[in-house]
PDB file of N, CA, C and O in Angstrom:
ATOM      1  N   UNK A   1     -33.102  53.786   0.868  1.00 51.00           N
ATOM      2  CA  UNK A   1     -32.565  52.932   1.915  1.00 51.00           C
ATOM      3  C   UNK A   1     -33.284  51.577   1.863  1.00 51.00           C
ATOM      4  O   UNK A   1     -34.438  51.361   2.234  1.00 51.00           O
ATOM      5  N   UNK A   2     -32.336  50.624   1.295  1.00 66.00           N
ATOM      6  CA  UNK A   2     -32.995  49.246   1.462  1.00 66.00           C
ATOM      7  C   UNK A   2     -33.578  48.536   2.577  1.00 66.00           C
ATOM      8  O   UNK A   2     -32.918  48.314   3.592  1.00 66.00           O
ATOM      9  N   UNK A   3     -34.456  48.267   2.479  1.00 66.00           N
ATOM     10  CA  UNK A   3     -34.772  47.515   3.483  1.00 66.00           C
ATOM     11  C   UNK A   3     -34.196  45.789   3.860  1.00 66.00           C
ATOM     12  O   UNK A   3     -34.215  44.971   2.940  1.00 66.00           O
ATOM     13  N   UNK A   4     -33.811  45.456   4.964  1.00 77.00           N
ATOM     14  CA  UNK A   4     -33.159  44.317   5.259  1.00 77.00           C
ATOM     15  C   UNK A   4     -33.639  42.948   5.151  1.00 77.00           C
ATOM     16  O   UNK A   4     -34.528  42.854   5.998  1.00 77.00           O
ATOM     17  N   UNK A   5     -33.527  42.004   4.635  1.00 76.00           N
ATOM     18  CA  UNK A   5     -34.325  40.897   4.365  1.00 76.00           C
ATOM     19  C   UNK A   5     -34.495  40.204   5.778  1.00 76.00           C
ATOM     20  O   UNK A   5     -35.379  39.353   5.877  1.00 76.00           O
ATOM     21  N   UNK A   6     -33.717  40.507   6.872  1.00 76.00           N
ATOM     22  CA  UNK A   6     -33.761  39.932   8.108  1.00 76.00           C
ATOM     23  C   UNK A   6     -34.866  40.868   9.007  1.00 76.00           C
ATOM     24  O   UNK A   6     -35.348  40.329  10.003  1.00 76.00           O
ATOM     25  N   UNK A   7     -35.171  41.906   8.758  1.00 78.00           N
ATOM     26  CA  UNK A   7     -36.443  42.306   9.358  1.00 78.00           C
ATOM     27  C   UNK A   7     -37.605  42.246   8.693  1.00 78.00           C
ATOM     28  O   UNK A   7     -38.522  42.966   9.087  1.00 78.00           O
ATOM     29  N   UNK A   8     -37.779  41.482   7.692  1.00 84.00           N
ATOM     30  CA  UNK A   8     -39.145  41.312   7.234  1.00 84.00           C
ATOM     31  C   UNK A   8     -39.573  40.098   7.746  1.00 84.00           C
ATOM     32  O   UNK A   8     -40.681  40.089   8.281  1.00 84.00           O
ATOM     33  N   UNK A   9     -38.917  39.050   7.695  1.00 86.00           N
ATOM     34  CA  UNK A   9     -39.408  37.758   8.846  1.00 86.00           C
ATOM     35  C   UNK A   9     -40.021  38.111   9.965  1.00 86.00           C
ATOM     36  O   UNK A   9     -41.064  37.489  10.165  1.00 86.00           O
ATOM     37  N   UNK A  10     -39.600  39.247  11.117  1.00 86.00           N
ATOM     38  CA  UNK A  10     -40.174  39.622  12.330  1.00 86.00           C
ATOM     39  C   UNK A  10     -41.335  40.177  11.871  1.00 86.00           C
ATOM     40  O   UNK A  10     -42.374  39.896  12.470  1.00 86.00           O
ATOM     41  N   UNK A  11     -41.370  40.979  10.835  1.00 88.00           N
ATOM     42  CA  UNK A  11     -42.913  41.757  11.066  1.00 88.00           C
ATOM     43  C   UNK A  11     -43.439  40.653  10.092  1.00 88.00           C
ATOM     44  O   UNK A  11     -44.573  40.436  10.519  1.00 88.00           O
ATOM     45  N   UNK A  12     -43.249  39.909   9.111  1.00 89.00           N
ATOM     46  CA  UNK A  12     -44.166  39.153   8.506  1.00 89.00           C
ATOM     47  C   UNK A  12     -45.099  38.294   9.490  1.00 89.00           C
ATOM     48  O   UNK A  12     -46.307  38.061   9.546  1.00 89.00           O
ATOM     49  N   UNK A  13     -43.896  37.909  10.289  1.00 91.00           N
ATOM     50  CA  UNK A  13     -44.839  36.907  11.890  1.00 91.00           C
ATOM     51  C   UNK A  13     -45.424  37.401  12.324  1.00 91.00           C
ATOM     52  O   UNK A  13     -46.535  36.873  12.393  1.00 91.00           O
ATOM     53  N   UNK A  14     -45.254  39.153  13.173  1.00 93.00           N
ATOM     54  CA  UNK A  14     -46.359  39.653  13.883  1.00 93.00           C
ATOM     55  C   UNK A  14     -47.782  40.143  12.721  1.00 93.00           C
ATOM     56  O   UNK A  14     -48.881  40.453  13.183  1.00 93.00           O
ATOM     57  N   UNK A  15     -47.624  40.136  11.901  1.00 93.00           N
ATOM     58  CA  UNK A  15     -48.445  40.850  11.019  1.00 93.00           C
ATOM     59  C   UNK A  15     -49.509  39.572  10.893  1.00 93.00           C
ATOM     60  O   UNK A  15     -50.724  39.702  11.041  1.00 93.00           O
ATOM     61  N   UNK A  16     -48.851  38.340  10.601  1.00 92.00           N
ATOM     62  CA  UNK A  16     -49.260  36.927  10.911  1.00 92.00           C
ATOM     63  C   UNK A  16     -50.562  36.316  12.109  1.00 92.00           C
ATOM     64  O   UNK A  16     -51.581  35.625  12.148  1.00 92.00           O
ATOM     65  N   UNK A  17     -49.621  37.176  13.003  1.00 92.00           N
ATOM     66  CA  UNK A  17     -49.976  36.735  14.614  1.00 92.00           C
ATOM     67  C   UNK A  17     -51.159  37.433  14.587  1.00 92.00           C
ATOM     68  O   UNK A  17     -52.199  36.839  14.869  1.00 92.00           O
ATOM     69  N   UNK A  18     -51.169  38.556  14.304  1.00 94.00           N
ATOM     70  CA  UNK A  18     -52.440  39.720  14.909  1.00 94.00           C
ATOM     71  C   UNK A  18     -53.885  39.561  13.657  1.00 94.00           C
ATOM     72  O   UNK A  18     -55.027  39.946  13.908  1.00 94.00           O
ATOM     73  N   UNK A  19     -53.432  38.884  12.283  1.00 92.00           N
ATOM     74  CA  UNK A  19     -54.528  38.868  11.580  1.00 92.00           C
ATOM     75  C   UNK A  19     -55.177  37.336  12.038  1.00 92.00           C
ATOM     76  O   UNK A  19     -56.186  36.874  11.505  1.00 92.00           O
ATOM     77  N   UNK A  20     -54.540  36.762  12.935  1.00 91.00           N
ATOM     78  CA  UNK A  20     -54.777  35.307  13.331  1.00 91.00           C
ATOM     79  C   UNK A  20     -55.302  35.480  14.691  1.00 91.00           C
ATOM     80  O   UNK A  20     -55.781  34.471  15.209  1.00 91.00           O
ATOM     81  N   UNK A  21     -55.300  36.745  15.471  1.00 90.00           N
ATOM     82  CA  UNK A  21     -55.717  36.596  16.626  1.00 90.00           C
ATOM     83  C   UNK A  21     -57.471  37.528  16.189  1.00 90.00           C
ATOM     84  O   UNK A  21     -58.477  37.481  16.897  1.00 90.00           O
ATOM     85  N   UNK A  22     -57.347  38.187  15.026  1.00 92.00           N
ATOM     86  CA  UNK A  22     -58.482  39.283  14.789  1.00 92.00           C
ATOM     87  C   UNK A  22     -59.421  38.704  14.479  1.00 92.00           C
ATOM     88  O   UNK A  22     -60.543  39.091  14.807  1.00 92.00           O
ATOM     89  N   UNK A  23     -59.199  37.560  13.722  1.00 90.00           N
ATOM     90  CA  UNK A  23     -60.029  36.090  12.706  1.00 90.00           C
ATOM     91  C   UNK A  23     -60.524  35.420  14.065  1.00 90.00           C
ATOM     92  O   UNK A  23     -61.658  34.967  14.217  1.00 90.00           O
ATOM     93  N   UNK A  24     -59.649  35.420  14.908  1.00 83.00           N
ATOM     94  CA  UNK A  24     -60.454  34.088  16.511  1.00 83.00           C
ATOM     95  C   UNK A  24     -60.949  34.898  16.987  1.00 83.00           C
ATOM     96  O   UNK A  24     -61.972  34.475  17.526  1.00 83.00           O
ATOM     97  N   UNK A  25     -60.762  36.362  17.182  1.00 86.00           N
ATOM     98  CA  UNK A  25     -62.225  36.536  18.103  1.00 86.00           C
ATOM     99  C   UNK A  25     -62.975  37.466  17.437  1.00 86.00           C
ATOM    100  O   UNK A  25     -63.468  38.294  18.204  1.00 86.00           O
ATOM    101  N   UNK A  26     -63.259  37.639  16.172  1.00 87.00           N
ATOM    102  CA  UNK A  26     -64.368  37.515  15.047  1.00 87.00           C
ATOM    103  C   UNK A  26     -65.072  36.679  15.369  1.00 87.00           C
ATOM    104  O   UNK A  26     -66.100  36.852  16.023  1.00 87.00           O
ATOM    105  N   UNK A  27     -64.429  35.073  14.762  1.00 84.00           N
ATOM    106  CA  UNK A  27     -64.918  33.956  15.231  1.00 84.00           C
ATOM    107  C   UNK A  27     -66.138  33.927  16.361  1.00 84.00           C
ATOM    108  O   UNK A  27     -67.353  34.087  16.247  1.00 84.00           O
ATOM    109  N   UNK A  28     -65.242  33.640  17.554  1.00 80.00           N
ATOM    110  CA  UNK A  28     -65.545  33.575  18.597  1.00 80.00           C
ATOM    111  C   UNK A  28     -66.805  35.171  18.834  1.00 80.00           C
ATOM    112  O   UNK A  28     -67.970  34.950  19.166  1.00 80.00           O
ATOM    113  N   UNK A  29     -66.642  35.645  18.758  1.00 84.00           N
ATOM    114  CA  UNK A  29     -67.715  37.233  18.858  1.00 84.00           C
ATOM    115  C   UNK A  29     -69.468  36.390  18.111  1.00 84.00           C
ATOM    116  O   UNK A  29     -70.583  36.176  18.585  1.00 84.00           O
ATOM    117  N   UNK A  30     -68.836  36.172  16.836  1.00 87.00           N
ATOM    118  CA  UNK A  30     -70.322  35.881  16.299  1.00 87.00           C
ATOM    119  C   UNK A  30     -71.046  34.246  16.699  1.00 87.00           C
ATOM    120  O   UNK A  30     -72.220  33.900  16.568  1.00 87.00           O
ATOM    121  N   UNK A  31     -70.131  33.626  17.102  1.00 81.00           N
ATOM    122  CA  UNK A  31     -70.433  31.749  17.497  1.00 81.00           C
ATOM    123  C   UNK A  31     -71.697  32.393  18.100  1.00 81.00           C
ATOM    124  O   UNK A  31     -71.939  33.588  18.273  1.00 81.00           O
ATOM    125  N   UNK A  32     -72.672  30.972  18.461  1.00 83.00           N
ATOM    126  CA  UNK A  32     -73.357  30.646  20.030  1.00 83.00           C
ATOM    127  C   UNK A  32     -72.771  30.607  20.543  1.00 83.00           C
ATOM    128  O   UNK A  32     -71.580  30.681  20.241  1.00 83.00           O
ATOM    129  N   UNK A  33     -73.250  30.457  21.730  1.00 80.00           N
ATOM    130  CA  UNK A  33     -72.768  30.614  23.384  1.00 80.00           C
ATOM    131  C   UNK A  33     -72.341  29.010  23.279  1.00 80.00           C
ATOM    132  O   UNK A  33     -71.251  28.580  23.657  1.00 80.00           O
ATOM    133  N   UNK A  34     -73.297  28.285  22.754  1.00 82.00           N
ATOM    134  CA  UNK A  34     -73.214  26.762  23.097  1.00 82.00           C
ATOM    135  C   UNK A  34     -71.911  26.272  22.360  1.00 82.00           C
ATOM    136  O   UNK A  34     -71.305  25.245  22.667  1.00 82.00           O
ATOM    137  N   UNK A  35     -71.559  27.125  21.360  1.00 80.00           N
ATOM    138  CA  UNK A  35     -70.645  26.104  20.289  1.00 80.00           C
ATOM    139  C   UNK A  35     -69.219  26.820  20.900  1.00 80.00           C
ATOM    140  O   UNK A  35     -68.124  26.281  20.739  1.00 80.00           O
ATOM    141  N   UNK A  36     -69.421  28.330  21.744  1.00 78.00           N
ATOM    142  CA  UNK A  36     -67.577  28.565  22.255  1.00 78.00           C
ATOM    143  C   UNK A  36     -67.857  27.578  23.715  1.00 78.00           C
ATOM    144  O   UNK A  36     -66.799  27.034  24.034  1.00 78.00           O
ATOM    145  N   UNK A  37     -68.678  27.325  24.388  1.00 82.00           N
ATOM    146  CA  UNK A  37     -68.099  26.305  25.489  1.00 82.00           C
ATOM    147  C   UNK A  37     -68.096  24.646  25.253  1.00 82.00           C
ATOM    148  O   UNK A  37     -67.661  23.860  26.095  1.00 82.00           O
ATOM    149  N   UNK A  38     -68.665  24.249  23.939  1.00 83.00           N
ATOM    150  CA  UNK A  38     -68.308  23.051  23.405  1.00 83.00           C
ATOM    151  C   UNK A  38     -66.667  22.999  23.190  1.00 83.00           C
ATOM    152  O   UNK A  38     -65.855  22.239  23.718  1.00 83.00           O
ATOM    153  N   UNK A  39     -66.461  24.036  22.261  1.00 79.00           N
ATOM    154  CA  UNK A  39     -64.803  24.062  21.617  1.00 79.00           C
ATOM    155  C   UNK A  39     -63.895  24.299  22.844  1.00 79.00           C
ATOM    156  O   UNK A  39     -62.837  23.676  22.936  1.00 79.00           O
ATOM    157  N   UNK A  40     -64.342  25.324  23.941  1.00 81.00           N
ATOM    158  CA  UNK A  40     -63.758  25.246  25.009  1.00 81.00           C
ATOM    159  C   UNK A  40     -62.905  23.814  25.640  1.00 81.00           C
ATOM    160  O   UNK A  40     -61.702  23.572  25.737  1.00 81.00           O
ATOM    161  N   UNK A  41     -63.919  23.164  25.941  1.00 85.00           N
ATOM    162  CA  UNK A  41     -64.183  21.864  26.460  1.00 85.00           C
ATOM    163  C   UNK A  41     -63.300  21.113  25.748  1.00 85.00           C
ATOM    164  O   UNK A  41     -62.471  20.660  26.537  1.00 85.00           O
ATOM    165  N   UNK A  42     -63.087  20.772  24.655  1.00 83.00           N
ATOM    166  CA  UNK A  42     -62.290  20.192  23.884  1.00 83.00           C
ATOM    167  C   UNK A  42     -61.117  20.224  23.324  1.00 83.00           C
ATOM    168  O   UNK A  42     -60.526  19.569  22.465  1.00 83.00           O
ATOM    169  N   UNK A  43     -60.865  21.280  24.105  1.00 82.00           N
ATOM    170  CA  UNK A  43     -59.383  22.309  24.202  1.00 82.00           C
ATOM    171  C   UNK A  43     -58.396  21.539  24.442  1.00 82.00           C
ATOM    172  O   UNK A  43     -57.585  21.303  23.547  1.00 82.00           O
ATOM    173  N   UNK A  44     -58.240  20.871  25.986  1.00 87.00           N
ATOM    174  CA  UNK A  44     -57.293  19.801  26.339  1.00 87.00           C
ATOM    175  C   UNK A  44     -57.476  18.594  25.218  1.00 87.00           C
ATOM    176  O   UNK A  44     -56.484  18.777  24.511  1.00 87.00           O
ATOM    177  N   UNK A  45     -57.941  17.854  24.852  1.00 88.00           N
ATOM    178  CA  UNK A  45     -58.102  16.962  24.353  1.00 88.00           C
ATOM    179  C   UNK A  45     -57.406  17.063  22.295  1.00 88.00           C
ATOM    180  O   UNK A  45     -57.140  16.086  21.595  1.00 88.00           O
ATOM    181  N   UNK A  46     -57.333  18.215  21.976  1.00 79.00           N
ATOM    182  CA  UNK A  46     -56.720  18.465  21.064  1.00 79.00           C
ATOM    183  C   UNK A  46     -55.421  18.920  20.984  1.00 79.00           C
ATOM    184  O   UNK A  46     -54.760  18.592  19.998  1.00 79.00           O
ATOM    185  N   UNK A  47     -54.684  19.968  22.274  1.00 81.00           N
ATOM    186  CA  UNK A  47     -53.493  19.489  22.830  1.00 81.00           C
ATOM    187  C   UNK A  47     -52.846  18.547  23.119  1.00 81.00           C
ATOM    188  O   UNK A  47     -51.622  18.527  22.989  1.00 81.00           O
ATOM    189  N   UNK A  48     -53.799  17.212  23.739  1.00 85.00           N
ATOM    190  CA  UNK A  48     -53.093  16.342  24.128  1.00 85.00           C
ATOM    191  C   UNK A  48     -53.015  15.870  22.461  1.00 85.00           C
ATOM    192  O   UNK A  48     -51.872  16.070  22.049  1.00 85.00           O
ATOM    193  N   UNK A  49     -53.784  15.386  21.557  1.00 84.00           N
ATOM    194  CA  UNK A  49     -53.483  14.731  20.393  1.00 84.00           C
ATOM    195  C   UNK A  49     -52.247  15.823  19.581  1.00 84.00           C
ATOM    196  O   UNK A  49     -51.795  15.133  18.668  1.00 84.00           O
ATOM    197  N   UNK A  50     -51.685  16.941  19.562  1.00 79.00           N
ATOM    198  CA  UNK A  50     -50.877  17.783  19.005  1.00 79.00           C
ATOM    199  C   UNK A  50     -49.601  17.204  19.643  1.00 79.00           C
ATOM    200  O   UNK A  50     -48.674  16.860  18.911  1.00 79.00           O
ATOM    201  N   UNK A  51     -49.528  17.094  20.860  1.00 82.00           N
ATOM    202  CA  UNK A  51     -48.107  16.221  21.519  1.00 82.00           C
ATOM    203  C   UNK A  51     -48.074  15.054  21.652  1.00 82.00           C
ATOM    204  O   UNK A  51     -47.180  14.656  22.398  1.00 82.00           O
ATOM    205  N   UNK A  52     -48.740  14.284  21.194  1.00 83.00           N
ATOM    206  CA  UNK A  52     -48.935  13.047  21.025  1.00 83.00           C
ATOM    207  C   UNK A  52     -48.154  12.858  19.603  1.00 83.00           C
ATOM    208  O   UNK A  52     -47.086  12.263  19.467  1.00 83.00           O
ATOM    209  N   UNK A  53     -48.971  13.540  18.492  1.00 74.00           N
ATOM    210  CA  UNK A  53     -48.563  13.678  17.112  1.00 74.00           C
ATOM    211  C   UNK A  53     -46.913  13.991  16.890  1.00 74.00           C
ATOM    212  O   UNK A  53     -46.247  13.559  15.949  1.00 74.00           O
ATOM    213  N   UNK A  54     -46.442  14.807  17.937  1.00 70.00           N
ATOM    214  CA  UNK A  54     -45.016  15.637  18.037  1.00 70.00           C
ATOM    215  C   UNK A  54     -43.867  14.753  18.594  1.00 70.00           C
ATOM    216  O   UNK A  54     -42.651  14.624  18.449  1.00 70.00           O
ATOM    217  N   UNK A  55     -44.851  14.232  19.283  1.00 71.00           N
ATOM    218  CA  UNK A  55     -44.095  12.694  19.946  1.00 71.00           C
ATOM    219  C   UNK A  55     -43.450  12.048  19.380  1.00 71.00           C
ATOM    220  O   UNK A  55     -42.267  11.958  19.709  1.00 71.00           O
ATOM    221  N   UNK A  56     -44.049  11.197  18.096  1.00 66.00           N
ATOM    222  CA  UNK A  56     -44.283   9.911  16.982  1.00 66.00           C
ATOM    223  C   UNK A  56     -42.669  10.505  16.389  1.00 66.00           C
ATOM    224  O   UNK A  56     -41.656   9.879  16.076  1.00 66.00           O
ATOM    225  N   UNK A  57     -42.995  12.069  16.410  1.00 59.00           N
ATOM    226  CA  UNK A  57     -41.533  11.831  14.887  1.00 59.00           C
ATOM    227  C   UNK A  57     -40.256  12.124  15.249  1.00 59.00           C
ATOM    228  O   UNK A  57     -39.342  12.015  14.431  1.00 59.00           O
TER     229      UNK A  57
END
């Protein structure tokens, strides 16, 4: 039974999503304390430049 080329897009994304959420709080698990409330902090300020950027085109 073949498998459908239209359901491999859905799980390719979640498969995507969850090795991308496992990697940030790896990340985040081993940081300092000082360097996750720096990046915190700078959170808005890199949103705002992402819609700013989204803006332009």
């Amino acid at each position: 039974m073949p498998i459908e080329v239209w359901l491999l897009l859905p799980l390719a994304l979640l498969l995507g999503l969850i090795c991308a959420t496992v990697v940030c709080l790896v990340a985040l698990s081993r940081a300092h304390r000082t360097d996750i409330v720096a990046v915190t902090r700078e959170l808005p300020d890199l949103a705002a430049v992402f819609l700013r950027h989204r803006r332009k085109r």
